[in-house]
C-alpha positions in Angstrom: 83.2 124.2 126.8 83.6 125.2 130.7 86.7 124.4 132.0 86.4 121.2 134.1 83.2 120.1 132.6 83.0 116.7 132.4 81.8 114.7 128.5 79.3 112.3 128.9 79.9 108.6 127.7 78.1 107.1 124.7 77.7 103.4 125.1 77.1 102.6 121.3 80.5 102.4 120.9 81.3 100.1 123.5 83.0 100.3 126.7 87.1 99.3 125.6 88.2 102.3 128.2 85.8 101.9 130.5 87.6 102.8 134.0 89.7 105.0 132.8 90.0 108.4 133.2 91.3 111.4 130.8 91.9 115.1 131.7 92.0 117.4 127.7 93.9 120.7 127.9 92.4 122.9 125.0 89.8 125.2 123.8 87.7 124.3 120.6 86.3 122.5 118.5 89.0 119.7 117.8 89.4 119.0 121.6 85.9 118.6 122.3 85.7 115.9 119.1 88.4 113.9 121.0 86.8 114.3 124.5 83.9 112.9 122.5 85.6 109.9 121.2 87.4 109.0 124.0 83.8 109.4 125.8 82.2 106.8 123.4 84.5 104.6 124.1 83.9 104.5 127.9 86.2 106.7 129.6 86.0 109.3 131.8 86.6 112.5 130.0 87.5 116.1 131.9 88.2 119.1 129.5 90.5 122.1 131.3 91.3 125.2 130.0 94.5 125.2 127.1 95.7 126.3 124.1 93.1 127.2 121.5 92.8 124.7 118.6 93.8 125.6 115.2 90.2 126.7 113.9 88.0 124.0 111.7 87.9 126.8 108.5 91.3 126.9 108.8 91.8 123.3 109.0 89.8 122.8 106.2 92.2 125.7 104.3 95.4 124.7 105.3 95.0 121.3 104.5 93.7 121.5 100.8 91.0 120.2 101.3 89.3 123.4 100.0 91.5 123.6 96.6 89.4 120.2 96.0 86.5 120.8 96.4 84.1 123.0 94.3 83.6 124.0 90.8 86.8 123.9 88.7 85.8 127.3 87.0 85.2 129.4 90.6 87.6 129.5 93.7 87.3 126.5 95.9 84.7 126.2 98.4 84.7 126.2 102.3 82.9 123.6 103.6 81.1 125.0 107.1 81.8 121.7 109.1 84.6 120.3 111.0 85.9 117.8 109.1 89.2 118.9 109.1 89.3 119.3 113.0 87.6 116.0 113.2 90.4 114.1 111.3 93.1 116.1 113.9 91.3 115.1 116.9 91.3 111.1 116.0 95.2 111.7 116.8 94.7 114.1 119.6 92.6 110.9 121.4 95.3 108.7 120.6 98.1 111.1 122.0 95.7 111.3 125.2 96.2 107.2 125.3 100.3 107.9 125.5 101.0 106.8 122.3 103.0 109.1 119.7 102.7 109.1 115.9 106.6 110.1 114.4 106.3 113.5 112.9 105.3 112.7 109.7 102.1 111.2 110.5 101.1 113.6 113.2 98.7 115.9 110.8 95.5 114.2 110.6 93.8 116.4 108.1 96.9 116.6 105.5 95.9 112.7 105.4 92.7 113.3 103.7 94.4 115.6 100.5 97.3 112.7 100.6 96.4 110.9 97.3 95.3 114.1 96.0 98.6 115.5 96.3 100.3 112.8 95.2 98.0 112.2 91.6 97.5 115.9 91.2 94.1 115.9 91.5 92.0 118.8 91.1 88.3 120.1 91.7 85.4 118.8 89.1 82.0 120.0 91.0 79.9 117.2 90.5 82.8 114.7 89.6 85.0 113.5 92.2 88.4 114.6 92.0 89.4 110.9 90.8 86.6 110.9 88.3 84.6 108.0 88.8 82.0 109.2 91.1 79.2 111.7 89.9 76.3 113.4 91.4 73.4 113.0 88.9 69.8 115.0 88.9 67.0 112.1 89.3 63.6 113.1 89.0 63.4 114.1 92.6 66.6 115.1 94.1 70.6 114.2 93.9 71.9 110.8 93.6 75.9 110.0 93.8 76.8 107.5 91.7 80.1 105.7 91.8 81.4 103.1 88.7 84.8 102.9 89.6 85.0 99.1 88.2 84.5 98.2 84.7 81.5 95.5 86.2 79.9 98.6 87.5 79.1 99.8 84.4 77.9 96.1 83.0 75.5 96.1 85.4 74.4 99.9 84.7 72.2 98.8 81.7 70.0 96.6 83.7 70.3 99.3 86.5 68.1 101.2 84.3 65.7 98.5 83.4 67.6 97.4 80.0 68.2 100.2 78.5 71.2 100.5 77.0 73.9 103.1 78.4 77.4 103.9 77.0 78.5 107.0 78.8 77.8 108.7 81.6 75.4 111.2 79.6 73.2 108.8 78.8 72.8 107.2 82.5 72.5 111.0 83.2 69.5 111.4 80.9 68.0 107.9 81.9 68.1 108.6 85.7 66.0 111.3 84.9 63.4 109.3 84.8 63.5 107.7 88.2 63.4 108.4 91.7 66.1 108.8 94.4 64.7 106.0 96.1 63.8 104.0 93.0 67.4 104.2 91.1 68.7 103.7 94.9 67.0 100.7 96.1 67.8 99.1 92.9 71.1 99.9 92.8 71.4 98.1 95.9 70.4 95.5 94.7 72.8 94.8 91.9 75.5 95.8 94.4 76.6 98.9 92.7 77.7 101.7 95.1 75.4 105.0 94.8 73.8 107.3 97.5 71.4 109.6 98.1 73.1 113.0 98.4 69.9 115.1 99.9 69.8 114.3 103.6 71.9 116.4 106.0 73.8 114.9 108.1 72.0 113.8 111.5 72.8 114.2 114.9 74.1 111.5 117.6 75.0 109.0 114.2 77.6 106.6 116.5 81.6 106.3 114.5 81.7 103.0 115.9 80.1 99.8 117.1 81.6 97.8 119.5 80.1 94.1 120.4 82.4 91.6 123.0 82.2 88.0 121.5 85.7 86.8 122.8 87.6 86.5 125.8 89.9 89.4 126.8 93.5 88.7 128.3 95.5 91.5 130.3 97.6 92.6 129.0 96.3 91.3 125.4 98.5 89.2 123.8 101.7 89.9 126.6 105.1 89.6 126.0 105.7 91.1 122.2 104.4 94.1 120.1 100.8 93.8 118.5 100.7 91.5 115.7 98.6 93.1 112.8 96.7 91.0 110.0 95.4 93.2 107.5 92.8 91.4 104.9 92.1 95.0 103.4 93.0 96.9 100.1 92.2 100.2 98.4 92.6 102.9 101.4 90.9 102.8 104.4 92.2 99.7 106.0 95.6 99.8 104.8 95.6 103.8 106.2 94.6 102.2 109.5 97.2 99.4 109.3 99.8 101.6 108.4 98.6 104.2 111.7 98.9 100.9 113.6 102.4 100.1 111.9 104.4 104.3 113.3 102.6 103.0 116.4 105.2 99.8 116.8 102.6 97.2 115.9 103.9 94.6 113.4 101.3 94.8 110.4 100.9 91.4 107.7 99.4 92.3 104.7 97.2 89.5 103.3 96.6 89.5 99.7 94.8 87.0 97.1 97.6 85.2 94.7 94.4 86.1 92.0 93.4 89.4 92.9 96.3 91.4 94.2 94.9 94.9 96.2 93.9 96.9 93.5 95.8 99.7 94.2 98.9 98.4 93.5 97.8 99.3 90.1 97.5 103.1 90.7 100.0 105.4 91.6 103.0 103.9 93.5 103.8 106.6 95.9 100.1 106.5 96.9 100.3 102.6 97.8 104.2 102.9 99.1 102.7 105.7 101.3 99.9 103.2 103.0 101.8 99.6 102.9 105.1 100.3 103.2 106.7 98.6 106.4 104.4 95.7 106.2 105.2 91.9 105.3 103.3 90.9 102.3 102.3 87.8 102.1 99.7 86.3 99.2 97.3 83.3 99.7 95.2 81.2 97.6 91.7 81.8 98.7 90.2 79.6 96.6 92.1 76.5 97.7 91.1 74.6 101.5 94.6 74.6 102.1 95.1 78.4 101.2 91.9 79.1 103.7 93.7 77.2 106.2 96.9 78.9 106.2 94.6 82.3 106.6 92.6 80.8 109.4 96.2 79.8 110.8 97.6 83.7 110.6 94.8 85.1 112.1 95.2 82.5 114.7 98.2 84.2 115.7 97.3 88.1 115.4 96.1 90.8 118.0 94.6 92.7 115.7 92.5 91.5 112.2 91.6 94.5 109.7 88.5 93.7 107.4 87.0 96.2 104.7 84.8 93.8 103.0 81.2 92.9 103.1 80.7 90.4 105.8 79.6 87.7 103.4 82.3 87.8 101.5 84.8 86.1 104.0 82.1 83.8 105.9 82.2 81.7 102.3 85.4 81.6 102.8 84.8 79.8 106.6 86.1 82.6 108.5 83.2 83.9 110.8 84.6 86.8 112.7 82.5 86.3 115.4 83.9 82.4 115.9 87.1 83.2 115.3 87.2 85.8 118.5 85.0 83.4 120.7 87.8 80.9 120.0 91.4 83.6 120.0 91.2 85.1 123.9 92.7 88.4 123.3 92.1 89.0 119.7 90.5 92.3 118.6 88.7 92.6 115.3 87.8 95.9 113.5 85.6 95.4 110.2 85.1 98.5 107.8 82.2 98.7 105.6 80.2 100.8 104.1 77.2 101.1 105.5 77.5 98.6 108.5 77.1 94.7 109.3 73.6 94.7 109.8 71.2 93.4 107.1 70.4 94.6 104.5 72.9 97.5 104.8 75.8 94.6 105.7 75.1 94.0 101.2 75.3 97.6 100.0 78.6 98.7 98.3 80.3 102.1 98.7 83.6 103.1 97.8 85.2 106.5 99.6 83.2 109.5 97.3 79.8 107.9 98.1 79.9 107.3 101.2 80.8 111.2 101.4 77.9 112.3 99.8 76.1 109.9 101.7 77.6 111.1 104.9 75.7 115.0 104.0 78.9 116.6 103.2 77.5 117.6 99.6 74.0 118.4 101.3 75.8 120.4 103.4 77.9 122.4 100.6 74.8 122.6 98.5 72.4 124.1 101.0 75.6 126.7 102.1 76.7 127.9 98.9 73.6 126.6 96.0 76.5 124.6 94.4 76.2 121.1 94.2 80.0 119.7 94.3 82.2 116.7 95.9 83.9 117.7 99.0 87.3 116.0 98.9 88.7 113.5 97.1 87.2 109.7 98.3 87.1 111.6 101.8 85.2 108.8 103.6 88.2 106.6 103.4 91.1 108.3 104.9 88.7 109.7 108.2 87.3 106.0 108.1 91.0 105.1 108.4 91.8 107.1 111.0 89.1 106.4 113.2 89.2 102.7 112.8 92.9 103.0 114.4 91.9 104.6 117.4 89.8 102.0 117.9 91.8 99.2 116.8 94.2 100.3 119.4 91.8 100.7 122.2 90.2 97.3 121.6 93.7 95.9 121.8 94.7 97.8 125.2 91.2 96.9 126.5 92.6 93.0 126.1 90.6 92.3 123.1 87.6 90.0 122.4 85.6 92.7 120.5 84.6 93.1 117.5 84.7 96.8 116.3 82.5 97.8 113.5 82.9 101.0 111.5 80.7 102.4 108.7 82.3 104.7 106.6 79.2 106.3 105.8 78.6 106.6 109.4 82.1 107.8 110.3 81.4 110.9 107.6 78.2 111.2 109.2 79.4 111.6 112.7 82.0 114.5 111.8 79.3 116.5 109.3 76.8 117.3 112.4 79.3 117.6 115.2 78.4 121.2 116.6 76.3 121.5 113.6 74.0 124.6 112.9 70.3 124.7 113.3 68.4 126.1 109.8 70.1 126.9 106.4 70.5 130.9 108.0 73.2 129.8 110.8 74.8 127.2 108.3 75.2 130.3 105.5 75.9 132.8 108.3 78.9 130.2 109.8 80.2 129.6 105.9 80.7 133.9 105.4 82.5 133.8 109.0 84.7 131.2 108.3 85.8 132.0 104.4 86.3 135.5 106.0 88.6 134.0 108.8 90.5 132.2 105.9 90.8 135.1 103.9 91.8 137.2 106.6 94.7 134.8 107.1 96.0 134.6 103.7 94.8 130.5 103.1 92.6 130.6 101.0 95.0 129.2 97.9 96.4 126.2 100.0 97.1 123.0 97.8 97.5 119.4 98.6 101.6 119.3 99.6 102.7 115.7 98.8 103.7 113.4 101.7 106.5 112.3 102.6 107.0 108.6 101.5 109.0 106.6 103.9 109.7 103.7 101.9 109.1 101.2 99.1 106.4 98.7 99.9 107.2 95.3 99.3 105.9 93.0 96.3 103.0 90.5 96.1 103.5 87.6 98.5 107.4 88.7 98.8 107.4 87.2 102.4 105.8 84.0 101.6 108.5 82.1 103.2 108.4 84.5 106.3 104.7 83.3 106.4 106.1 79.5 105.9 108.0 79.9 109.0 105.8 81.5 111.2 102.8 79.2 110.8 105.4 76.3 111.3 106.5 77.6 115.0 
């Protein structure tokens, strides 16, 4: 991009920096991605001349993303789009806002390998690295099917019209018989997560959605550090959390007393890593008082982190868009998988397939003829990221918005940014950059473990903290 060239705005994603004005020193791709970002959010974006950024195949490389992805019998596969740079240039847009991540969290694109460093995962093609998402054959096309939950694969039987399945060979045969749209819609329907994997990604898909229901107050919430409920589990909205957390905000993490998050069943490191820092508190959902005491806590935050289907906590009571008309200066950022809207607002997706579903595999496939998972559960860690930029923005701004994120969207967004036109350039691009990477020596990069910065406290340890803050 010409030095001094201004980056238009995109309104989808709201205007939370509207009047403000941003000057980017660099020269590539990542720097145009955060000039984009910044841009969508409303502000006035200049890009100058600078240092070059480190290039997206080497991003990709250096990263490990490449050692997980592929075939486990050939070399790992570069992948010819930017996700890499993408995930670096969330935290480039959040350095332009004067904030500063300590050193440990200021490489974006090491964050997406992080559990896969830290279970030792490895590349499996058409399973995900974790191993419970696959990319089937249907009768027409490619379908990414993910039964990470043991009711997932109860439904699966009448998924396939009541035939009885045991293993993932027989859904395989079984889903033979039906169409990408057929086994899809259906899917849907009986809330299993699954996604078609043959669309490429399309151009102009918004990261964000930003609606103002609430009053803002300037500065939001004066006086003390942003207070930070977090309602989520699993990755995405705790990796946002814990962003917010190095940034100085003070994070709550809300759990059920019956359903802890779920990954405090998996590897400790991995959920030390994301929660660590926080107060944990748990409350009964199920009880009016326990739905009280939630309502009570949010009452008090800046910020409320969501990453559940909508529905899930307005039967609880708590309408997100009531609770900011009636909090002046809240700010509430809602992670999903496919959006709020209906019908999308009811479809499930977990971190692999919303990948596929974000064209990264349609992508691989039409570059290299190999059908594979790129990543491991990629769609939640550059959800993450991207939901703390704007959870920060939306706080600055005063609050009073609602922030919506898609994850498949998110994916979306970063597979056609400065995308190729026709399968030549895309093939042509993935020779020039594996070359690059080979020229430079990357091309056996691993996942390198992060560094954990402490031990994340237990289920509903600070219950009595909770006591005493909903008493003042």
């Amino acid at each position: 991009m010409d030095a001094g060239r201004a980056v238009p705005s995109n309104s989808t994603a709201g205007m939370l920096l509207s009047g403000r004005g941003f000057i980017l020193a660099g020269e590539g791709c990542e720097t145009r991605y955060a000039a984009h970002l910044l841009a969508a959010l409303g502000a006035d974006v200049r890009i100058e001349s600078g240092p070059a950024d480190l290039h997206p195949a080497l991003a990709w490389v250096c990263s490990g993303l490449m050692w997980i992805t592929g075939n486990p019998s050939r070399p790992g596969r570069m992948l010819p789009a930017p996700v890499g740079a993408c995930a670096n240039a969330v935290l480039r847009a959040l350095a332009a806002l004067g904030v500063k991540l300590p050193p440990a969290w200021q490489q974006a694109d090491v964050m997406l390998v992080h559990r896969a460093a830290l279970l030792g995962l490895r590349r499996q093609g058409r399973h995900s690295p974790g191993g419970s998402c696959r990319l089937l054959q249907a009768a027409d096309g490619m379908l990414a099917v993910n039964l990470a939950r043991a009711e997932d694969w109860e439904l699966v039987p009448a998924w396939m019209e009541g035939r009885e399945i045991a293993d993932w060979a027989q859904l395989a045969t079984a889903l033979g018989a039906h169409t990408v749209e057929a086994a899809l819609g259906r899917a849907r329907l009986l809330g299993l997560p699954a996604a078609d994997a043959n669309a490429l990604p399309r151009d102009g898909v918004p990261w964000c959605r930003v609606q103002n229901f609430g009053e803002r107050v300037e500065p939001a919430r004066s006086g003390r550090v942003p207070r930070v409920v977090d309602l989520s589990s699993l990755w995405a909205g705790p990796l946002c959390a814990q962003i917010l957390h190095q940034l100085g905000a003070s994070v709550i993490k809300v759990e059920s007393t019956l359903r802890p998050d779920g990954a405090r069943a998996g590897n400790p490191d991995f959920f030390d890593l994301l929660n660590s820092g926080k107060t944990c508190v748990a409350i009964d959902f199920t009880s009016a008082q326990g739905v009280a005491r939630l309502r009570r806590l949010i009452e008090t935050a800046d910020i409320v982190i969501e990453a559940s289907r909508p529905r899930a906590l307005r039967q609880l009571g708590i309408d997100a868009e009531r609770m900011l008309a009636e909090n002046p200066g809240l700010s509430w950022v809602s992670i999903t998988g496919h959006g709020r809207e209906e019908p999308e607002a009811n479809w499930v997706a977990f971190g692999d397939d919303a990948g596929v579903g974000g064209g990264l595999s349609a992508v691989l496939a039409q570059a290299t003829g190999e059908w594979a998972f790129c990543g491991d559960a990629i769609a939640d860690p550059l959800t993450g990221l991207h939901a703390a930029l704007a959870a920060w923005c939306a706080h600055a701004a005063g609050g009073g918005s609602l922030v919506s994120l898609a994850m498949r969207d998110v994916v979306e967004c970063c597979a056609a940014w400065e995308q190729w036109r026709g399968v030549d350039a895309l093939q042509a691009r993935m020779r020039r950059w594996h070359a690059l990477a080979s020229a430079c020596g990357l091309l056996g990069c691993r996942p390198q473990r992060p560094i954990v910065g402490g031990v994340a406290r237990t289920h509903g340890a600070d219950n009595a903290a909770l006591d005493e803050l909903l008493a003042c």
